[in-house]
Short mmCIF file of C-alpha atoms in Angstrom, two decimals:
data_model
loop_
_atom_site.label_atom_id
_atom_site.label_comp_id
_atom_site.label_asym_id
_atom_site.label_seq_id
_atom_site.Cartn_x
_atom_site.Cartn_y
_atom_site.Cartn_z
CA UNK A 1 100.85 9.87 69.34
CA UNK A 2 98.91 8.22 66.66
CA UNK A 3 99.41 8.53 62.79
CA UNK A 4 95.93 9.09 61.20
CA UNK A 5 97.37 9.24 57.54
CA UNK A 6 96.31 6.15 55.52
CA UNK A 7 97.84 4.74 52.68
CA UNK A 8 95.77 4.20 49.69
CA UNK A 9 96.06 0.01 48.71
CA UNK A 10 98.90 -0.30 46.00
CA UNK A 11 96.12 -1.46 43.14
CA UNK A 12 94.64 2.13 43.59
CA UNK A 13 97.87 3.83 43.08
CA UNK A 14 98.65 1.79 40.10
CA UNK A 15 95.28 2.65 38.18
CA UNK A 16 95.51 6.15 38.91
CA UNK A 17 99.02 6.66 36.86
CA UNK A 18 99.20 6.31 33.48
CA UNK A 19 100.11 3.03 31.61
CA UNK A 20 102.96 3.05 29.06
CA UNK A 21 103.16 -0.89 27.73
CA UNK A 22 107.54 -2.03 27.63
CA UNK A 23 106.84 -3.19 24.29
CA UNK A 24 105.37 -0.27 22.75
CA UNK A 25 107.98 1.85 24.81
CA UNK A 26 111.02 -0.34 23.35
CA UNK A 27 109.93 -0.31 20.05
CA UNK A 28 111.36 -4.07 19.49
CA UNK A 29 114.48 -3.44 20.99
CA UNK A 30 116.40 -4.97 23.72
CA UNK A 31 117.53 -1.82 25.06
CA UNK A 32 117.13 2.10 25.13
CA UNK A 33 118.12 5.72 26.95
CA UNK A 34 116.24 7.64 28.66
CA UNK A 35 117.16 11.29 29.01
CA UNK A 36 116.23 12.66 32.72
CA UNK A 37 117.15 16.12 33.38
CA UNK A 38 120.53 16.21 31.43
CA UNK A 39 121.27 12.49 32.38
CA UNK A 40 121.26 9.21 30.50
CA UNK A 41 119.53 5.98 31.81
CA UNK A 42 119.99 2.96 29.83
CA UNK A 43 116.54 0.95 30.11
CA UNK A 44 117.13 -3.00 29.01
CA UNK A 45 115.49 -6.05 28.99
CA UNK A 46 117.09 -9.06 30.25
CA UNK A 47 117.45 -12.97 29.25
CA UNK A 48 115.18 -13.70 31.90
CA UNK A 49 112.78 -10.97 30.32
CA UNK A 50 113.24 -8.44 33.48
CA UNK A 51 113.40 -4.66 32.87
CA UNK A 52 116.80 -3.17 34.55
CA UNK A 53 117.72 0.53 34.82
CA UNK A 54 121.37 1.75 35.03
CA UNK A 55 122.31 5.30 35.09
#
């Protein structure tokens, strides 16, 4: 049995969600929390200038 869905190339799913910018949504910091349905994520930037997310 064949699959006929199609996935949509990754460039077109990345233009059709919006765009938040790190540096606007750090506000110069290193490092912030996230609340996520009664949870907090810690969202930091790393020495080697990569964005990591712990719970």
């Amino acid at each position: 049995m064949h699959d006929s869905a199609v996935s949509a190339p990754a460039s077109f799913v990345v233009a059709s969600l919006p765009v938040v910018e790190s540096a606007r949504l750090m506000s110069g910091s290193r490092e912030i929390v996230i609340q996520h349905a009664g949870q907090s994520y810690r969202l930091r930037v790393t020495r080697a200038n990569k964005l990591i997310l712990t719970k």
